[in-house]
Coordinates of N, CA and C and ligand atoms in Angstrom, one line a residue:
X1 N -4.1 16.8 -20.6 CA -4.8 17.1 -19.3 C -5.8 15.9 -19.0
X2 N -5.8 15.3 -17.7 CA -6.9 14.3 -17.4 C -8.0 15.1 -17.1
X3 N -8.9 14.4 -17.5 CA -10.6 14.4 -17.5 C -11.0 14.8 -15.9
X4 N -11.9 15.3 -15.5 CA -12.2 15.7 -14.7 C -13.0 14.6 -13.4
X5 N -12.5 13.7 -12.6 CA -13.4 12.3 -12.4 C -14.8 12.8 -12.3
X6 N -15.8 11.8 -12.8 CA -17.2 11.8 -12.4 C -17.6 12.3 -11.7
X7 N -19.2 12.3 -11.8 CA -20.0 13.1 -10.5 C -21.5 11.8 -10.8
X8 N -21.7 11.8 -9.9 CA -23.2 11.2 -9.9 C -24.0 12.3 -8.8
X9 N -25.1 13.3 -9.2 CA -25.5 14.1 -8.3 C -26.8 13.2 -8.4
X10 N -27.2 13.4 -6.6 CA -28.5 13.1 -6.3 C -28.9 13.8 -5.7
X11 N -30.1 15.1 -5.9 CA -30.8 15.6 -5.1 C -32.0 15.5 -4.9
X12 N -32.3 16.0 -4.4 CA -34.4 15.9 -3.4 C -34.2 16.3 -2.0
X13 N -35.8 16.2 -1.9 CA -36.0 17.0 -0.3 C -35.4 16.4 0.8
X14 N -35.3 16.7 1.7 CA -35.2 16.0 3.2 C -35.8 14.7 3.4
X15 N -35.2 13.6 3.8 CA -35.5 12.1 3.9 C -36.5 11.9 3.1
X16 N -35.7 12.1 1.5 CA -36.2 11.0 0.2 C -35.4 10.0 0.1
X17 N -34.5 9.8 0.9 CA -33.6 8.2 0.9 C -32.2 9.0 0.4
X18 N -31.8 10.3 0.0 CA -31.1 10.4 -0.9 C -29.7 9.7 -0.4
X19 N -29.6 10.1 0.9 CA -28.1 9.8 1.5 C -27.9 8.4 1.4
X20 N -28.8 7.5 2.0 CA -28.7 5.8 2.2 C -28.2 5.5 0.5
X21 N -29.2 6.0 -0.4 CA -28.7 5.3 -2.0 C -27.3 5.7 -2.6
X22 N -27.0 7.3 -2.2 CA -26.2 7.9 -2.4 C -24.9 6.9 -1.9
X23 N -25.0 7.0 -0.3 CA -24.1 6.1 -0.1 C -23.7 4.5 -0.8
X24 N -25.0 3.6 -1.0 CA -24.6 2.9 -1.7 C -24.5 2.7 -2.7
X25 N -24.5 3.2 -3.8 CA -24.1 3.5 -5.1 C -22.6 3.9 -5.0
X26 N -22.2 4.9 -4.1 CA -20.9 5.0 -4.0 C -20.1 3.9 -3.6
X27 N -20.4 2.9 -2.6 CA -19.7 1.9 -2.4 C -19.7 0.7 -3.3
X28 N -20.9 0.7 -3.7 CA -21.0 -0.3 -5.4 C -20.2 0.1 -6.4
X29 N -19.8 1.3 -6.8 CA -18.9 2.0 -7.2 C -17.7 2.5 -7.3
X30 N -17.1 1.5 -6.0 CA -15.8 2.3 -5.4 C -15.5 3.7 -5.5
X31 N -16.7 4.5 -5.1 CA -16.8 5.8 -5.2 C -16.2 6.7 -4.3
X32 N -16.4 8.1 -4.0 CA -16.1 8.8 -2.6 C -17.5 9.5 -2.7
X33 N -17.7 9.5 -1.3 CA -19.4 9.8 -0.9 C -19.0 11.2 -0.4
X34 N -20.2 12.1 -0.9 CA -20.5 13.5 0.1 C -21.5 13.8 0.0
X35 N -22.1 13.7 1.5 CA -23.1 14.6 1.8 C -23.3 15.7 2.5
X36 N -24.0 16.6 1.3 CA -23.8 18.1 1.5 C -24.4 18.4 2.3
X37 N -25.6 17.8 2.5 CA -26.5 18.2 3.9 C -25.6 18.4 5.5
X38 N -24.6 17.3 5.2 CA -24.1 17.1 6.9 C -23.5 18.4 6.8
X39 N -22.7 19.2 5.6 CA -21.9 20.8 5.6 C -22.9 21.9 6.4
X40 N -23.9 21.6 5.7 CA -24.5 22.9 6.2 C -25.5 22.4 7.7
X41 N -25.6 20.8 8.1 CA -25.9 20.9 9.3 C -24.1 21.1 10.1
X42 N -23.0 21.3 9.9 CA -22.0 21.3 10.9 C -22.2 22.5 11.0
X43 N -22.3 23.4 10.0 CA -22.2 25.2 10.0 C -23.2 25.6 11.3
X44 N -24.7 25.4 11.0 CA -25.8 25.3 11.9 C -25.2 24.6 13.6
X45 N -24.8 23.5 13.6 CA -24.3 22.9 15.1 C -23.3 24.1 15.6
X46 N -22.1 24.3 15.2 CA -21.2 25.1 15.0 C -21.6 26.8 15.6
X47 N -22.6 27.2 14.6 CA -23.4 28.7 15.0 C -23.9 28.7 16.4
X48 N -24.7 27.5 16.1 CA -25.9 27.4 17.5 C -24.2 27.6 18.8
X49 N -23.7 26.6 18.3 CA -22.7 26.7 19.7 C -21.8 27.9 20.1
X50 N -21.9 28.8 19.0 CA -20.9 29.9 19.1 C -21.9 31.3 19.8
X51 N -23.1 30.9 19.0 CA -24.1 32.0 19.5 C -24.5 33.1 18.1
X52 N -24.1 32.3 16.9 CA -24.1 33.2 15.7 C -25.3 33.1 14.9
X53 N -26.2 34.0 15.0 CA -27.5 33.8 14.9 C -27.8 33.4 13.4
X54 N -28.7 32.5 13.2 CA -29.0 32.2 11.6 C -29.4 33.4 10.9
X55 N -29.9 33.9 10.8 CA -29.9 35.3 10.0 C -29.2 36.2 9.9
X56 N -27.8 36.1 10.5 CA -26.4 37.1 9.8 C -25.5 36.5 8.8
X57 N -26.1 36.6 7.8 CA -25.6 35.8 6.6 C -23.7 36.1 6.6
X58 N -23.6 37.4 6.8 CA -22.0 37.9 7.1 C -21.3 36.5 8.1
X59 N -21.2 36.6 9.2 CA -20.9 35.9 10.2 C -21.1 34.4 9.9
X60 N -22.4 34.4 9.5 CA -22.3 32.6 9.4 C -21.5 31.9 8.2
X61 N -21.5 32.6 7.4 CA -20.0 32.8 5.9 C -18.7 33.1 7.0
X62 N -18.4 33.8 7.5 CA -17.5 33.5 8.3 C -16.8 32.7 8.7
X63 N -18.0 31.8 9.4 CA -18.1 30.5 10.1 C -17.7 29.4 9.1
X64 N -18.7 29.9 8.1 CA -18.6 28.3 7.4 C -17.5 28.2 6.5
X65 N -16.2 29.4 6.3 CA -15.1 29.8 5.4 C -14.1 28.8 6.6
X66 N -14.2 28.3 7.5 CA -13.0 28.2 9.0 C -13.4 26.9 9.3
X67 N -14.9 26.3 8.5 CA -15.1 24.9 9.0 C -14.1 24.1 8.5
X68 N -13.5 23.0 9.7 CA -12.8 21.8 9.1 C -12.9 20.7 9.5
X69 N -13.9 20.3 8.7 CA -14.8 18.9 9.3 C -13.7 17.4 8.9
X70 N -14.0 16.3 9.6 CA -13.2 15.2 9.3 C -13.8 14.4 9.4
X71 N -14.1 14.0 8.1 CA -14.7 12.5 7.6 C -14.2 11.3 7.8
X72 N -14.5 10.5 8.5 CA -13.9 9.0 9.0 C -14.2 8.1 9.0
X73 N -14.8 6.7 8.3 CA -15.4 5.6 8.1 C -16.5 5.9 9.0
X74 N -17.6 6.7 7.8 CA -18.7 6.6 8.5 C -19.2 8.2 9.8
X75 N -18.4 8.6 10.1 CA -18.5 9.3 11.4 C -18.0 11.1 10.7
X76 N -18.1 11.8 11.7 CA -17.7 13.2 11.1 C -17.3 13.9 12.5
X77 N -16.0 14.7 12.7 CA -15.5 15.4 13.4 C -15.4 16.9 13.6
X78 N -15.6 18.0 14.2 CA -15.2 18.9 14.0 C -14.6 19.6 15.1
X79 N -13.4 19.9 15.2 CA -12.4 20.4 16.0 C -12.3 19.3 17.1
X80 N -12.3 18.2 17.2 CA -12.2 16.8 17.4 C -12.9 16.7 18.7
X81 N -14.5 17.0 18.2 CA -15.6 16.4 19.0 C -16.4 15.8 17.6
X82 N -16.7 14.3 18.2 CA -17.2 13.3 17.2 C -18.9 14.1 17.0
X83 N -19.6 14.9 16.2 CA -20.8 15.3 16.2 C -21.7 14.9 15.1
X84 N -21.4 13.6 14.7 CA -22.4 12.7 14.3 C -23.4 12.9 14.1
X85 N -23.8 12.2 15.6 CA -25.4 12.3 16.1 C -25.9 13.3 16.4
X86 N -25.1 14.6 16.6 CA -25.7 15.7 17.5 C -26.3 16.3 15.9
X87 N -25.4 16.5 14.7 CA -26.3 16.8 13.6 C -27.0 16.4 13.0
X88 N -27.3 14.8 13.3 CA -28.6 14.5 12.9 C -29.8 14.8 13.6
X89 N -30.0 15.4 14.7 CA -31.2 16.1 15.3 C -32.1 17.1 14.4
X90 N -33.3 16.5 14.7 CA -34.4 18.0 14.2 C -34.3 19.2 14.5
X91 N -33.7 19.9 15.8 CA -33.7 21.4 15.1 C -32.3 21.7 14.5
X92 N -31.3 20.7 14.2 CA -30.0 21.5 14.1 C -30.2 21.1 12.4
X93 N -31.3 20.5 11.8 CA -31.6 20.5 10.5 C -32.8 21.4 10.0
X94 N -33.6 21.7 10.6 CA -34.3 23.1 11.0 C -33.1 24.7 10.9
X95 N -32.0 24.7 11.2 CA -31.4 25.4 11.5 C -30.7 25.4 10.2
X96 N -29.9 24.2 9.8 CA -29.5 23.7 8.4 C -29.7 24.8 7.2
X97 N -31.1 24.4 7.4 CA -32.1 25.2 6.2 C -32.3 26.3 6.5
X98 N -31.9 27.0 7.4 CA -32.1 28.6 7.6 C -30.7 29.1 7.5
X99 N -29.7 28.4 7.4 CA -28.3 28.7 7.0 C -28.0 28.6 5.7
X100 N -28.7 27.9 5.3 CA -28.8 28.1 4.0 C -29.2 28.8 3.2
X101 N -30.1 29.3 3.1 CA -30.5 30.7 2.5 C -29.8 31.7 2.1
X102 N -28.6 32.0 2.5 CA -27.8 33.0 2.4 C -26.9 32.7 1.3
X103 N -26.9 33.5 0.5 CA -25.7 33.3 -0.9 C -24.7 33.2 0.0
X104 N -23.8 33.9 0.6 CA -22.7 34.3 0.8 C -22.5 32.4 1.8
X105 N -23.1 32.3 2.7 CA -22.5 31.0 3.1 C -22.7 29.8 2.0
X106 N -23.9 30.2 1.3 CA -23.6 28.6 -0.2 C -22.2 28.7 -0.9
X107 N -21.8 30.2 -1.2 CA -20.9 30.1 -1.7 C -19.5 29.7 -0.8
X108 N -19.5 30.1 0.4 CA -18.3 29.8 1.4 C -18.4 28.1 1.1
X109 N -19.4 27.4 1.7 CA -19.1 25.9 1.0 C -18.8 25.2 -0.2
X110 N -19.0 26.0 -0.9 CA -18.6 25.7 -2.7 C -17.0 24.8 -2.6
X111 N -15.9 25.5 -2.3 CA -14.6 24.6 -2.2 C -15.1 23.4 -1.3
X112 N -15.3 23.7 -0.4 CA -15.1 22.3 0.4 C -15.9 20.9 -0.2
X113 N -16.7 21.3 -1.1 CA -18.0 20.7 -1.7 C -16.9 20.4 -2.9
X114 N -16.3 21.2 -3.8 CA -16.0 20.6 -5.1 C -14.6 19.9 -4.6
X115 N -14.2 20.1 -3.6 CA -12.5 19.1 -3.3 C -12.6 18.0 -2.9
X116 N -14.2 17.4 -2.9 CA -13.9 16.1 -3.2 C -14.3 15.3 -4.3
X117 N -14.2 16.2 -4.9 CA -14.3 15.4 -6.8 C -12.7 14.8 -6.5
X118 N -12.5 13.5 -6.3 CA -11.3 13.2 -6.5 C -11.7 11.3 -7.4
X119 N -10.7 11.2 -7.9 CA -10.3 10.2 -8.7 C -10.7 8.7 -7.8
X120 N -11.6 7.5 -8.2 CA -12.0 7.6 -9.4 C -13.6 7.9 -9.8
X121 N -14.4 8.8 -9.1 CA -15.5 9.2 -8.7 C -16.1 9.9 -7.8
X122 N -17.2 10.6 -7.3 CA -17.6 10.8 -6.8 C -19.6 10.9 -6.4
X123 N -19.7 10.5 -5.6 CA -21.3 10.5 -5.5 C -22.0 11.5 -4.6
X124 N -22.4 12.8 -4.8 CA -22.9 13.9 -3.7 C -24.3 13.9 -3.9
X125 N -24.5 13.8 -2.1 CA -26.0 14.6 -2.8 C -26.7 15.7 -1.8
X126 N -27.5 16.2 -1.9 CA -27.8 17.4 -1.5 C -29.1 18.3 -2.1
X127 N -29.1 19.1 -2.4 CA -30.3 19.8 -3.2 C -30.0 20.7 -4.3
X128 N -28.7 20.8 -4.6 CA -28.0 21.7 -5.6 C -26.9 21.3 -6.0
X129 N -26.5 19.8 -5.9 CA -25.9 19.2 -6.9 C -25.2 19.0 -8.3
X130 N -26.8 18.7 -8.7 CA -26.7 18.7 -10.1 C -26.9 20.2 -10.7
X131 N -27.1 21.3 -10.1 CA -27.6 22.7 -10.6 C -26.7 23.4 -10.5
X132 N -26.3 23.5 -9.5 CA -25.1 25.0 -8.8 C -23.3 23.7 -9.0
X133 N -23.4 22.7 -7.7 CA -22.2 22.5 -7.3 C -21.5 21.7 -8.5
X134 N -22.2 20.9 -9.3 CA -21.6 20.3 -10.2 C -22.0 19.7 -11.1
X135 N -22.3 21.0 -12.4 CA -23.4 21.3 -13.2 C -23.2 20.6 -14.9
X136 N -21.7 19.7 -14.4 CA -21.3 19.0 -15.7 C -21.3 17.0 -14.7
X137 N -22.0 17.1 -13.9 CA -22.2 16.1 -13.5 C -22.4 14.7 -14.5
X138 N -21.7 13.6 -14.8 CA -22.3 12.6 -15.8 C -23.9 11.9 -15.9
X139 N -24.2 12.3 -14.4 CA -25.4 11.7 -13.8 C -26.4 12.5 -13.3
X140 N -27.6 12.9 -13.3 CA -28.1 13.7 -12.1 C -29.4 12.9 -12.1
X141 N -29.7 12.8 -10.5 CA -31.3 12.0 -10.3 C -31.6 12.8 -9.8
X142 N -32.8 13.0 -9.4 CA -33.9 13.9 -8.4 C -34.8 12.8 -7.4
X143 N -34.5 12.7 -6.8 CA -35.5 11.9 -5.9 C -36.1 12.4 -5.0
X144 N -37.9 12.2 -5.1 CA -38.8 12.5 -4.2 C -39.6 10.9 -3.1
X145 N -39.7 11.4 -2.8 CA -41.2 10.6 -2.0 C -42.1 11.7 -1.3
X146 N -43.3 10.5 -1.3 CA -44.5 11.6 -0.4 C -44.3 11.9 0.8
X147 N -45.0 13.2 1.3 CA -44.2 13.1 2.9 C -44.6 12.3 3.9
X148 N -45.5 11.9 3.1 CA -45.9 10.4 4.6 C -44.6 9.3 4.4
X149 N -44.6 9.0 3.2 CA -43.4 7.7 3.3 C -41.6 8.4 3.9
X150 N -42.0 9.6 3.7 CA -40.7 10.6 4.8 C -40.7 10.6 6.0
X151 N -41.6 11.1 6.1 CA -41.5 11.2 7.7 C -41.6 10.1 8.4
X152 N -42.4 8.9 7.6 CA -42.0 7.7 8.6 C -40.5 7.3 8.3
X153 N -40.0 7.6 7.2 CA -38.5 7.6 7.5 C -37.5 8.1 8.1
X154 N -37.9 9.3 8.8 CA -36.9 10.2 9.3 C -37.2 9.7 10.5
X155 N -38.4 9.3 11.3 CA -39.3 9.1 12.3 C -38.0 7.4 12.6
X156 N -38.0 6.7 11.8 CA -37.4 5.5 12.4 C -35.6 5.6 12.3
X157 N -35.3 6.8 11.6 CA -33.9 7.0 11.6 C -33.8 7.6 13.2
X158 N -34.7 8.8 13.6 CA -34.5 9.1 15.1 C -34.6 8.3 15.8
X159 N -35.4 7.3 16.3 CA -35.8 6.1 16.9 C -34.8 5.9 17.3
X160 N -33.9 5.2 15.6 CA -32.8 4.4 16.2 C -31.9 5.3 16.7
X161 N -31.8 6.2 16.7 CA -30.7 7.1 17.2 C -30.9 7.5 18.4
X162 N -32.0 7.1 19.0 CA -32.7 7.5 20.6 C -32.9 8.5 20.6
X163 N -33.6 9.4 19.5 CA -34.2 11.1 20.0 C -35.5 10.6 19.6
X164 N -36.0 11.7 20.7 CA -37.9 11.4 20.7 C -38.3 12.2 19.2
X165 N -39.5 11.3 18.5 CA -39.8 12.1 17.3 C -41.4 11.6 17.5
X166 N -42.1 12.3 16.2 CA -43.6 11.7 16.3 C -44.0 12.2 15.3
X167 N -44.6 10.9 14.5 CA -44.8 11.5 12.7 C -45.7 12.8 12.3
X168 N -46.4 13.3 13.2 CA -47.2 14.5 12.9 C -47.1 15.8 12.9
X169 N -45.6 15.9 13.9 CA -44.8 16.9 13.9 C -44.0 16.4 12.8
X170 N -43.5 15.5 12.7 CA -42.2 15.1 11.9 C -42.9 15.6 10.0
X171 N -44.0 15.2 9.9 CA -44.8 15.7 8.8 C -44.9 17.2 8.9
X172 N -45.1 18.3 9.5 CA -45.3 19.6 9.4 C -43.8 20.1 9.3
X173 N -43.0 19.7 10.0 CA -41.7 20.1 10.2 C -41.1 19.8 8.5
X174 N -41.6 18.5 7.5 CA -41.0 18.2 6.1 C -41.6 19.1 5.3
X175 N -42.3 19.8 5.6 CA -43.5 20.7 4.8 C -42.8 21.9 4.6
X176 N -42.4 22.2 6.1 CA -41.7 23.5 6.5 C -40.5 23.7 5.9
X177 N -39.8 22.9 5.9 CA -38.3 22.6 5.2 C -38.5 22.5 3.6
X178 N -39.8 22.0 3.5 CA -39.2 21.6 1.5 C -39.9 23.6 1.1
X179 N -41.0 24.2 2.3 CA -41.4 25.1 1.5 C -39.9 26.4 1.6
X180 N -38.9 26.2 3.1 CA -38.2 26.9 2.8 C -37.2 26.4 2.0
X181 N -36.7 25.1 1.5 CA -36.0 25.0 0.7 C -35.9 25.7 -0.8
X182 N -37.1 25.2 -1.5 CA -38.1 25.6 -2.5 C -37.8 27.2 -3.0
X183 N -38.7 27.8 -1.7 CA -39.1 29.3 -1.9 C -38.0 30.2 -2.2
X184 N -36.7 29.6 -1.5 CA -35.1 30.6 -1.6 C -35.0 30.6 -2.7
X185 N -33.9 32.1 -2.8 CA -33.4 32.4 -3.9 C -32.6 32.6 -4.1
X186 N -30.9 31.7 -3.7 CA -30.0 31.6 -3.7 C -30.6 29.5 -3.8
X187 N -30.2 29.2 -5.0 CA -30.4 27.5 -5.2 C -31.1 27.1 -4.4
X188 N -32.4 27.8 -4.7 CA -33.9 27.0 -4.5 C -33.8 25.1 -5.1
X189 N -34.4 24.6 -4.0 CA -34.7 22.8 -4.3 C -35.5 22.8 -5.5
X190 N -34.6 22.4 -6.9 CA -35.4 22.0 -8.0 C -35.0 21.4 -9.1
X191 N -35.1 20.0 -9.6 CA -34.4 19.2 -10.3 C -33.8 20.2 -11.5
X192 N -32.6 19.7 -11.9 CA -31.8 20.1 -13.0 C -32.4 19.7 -14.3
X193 N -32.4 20.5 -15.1 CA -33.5 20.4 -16.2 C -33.4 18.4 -16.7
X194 N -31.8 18.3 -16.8 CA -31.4 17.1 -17.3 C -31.1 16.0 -16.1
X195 N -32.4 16.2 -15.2 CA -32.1 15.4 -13.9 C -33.0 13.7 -14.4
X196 N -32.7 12.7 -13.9 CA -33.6 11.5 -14.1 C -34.8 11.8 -12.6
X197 N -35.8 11.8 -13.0 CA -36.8 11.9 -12.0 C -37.1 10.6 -10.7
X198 N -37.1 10.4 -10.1 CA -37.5 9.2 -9.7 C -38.5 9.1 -8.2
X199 N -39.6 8.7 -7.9 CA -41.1 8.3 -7.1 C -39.8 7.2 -5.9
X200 N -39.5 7.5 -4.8 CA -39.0 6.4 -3.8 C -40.3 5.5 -3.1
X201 N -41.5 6.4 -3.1 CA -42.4 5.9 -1.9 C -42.6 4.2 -1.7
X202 N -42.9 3.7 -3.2 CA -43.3 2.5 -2.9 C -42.3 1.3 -3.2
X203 N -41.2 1.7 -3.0 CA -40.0 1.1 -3.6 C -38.7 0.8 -2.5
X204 N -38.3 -0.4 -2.6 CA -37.6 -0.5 -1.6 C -35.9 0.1 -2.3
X205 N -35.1 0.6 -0.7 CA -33.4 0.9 -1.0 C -32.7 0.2 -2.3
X206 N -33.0 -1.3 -2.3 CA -32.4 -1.8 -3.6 C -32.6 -1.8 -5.0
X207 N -34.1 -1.5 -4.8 CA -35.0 -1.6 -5.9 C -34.1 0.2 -6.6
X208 N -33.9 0.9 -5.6 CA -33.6 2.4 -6.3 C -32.2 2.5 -6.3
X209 N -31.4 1.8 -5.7 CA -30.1 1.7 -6.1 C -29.9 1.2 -7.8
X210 N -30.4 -0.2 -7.8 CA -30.5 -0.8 -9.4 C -30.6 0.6 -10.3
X211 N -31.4 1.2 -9.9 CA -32.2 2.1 -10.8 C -31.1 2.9 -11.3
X212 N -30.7 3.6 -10.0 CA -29.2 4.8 -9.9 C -28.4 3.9 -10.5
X213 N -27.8 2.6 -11.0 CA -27.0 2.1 -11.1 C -27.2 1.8 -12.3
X214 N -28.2 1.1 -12.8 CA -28.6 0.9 -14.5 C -28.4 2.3 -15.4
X215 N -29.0 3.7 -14.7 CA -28.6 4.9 -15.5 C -27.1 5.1 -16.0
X216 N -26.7 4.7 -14.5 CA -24.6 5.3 -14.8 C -24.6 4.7 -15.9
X217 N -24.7 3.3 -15.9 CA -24.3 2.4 -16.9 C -24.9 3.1 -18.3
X218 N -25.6 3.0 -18.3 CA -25.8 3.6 -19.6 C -26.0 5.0 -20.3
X219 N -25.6 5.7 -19.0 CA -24.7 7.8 -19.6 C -24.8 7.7 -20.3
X220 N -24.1 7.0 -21.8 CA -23.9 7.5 -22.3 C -24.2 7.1 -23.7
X221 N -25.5 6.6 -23.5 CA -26.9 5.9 -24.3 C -27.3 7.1 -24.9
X222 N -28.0 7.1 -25.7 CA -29.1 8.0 -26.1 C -28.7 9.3 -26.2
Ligands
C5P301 O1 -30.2 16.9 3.5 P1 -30.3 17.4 4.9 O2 -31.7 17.3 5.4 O3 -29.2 16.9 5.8 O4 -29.9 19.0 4.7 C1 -30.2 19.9 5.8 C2 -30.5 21.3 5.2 O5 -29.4 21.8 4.5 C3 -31.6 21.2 4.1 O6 -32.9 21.4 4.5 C4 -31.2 22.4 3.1 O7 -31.8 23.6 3.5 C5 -29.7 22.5 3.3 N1 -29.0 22.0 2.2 C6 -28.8 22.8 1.1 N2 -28.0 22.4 0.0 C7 -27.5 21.2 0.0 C8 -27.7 20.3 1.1 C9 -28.4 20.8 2.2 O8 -29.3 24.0 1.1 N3 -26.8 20.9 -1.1

């Protein structure tokens, strides 16, 4: 029987960089990228549009058992309206996190989340990664930043995307999110005991890719 391909999990809160490094480590890697966050913002875009309210955990498990999203260089489809940018908005990631809460839809994503462990790698990241989705991962990091160096990150990812943002809501709104992340009890946000820890604030994208990249290399040190 072949080995099961890799996992490099990266999790942390909402705009610790995790996607940007995630992504390139997987391309340094000839990897396959997934980010879990875009699952549970399509489920959220998806509800909002159907009318299914975030607190019917039944129904939005429903929803998220019938998602069939299409990943494309870069871009994401579902039922072939391109909604990219519409899920990168503040409330449909506000909404994200209130879909999430519910065992019953973490677990409806579970397949969709482990079928792309495919050959010859994979790099996910998300906030339950390394804990719940793929708990024999070769790798696991945890990455934080403070929420000022966040929100001015999420503040200039909107920007460029032309939605109005302003770092003082964009600060209350990261607070809101890591406390409901955190507080749930269905894969609460919280490094895997055997996670590598890592500080993004004062460090630039490359400087923390090396970093994610010197660990792989050496798994299987120590
Ligand atoms: O990472 P991103 O901000 O896109 O995720 C949106 C929301 O989806 C998070 O605030 C979190 O509540 C939820 N999420 C999750 N588990 C994951 C990925 C995202 O609960 N693996």
């Amino acid at each position: 029987m072949s080995a099961a391909p890799p996992v490099i999990a990266i999790d942390g809160p909402t705009a610790s960089g995790k996607g940007t490094i995630a992504e390139r480590v997987a391309g340094s890697l000839g990897f396959h990228y997934l980010d879990s966050g875009a699952l549970y913002r399509l489920l959220a875009w998806r509800a909002l549009a159907d009318g299914v309210r975030t607190d019917d955990g039944p129904a939005l498990a429903a929803v998220a058992s019938a998602l069939e999203p299409r990943f494309r260089a870069g871009r994401v489809e579902l039922d072939g309206v391109d909604v990219t940018d519409a899920i990168r908005r503040e409330e449909i990631g506000r909404a994200a996190s209130q879909v999430a809460v519910h065992p019953a839809v973490r677990q409806a994503l579970l397949d969709l989340q482990r079928a792309r462990r495919r050959p010859p790698g994979l790099v996910a990241d998300g906030r339950d990664m390394g804990t719940v989705v793929f708990p024999d991962a070769c790798l696991k990091v945890y990455l934080t930043a403070s929420v000022a160096a966040r929100a001015e990150r999420r503040h200039k990812q909107l920007i460029e995307k032309g939605f109005p943002a302003n770092i003082d809501l964009l600060s209350q709104e990261l607070r809101a999110r890591d406390q409901r992340d955190s507080e749930r009890t269905a894969s609460p946000l919280k490094p895997a005991e055997d996670a590598y820890q890592l500080d993004s604030s004062g460090l630039a994208i490359d400087e923390v890719v090396a970093q994610v990249l010197d660990w792989y290399a050496r798994r299987d040190e120590g």
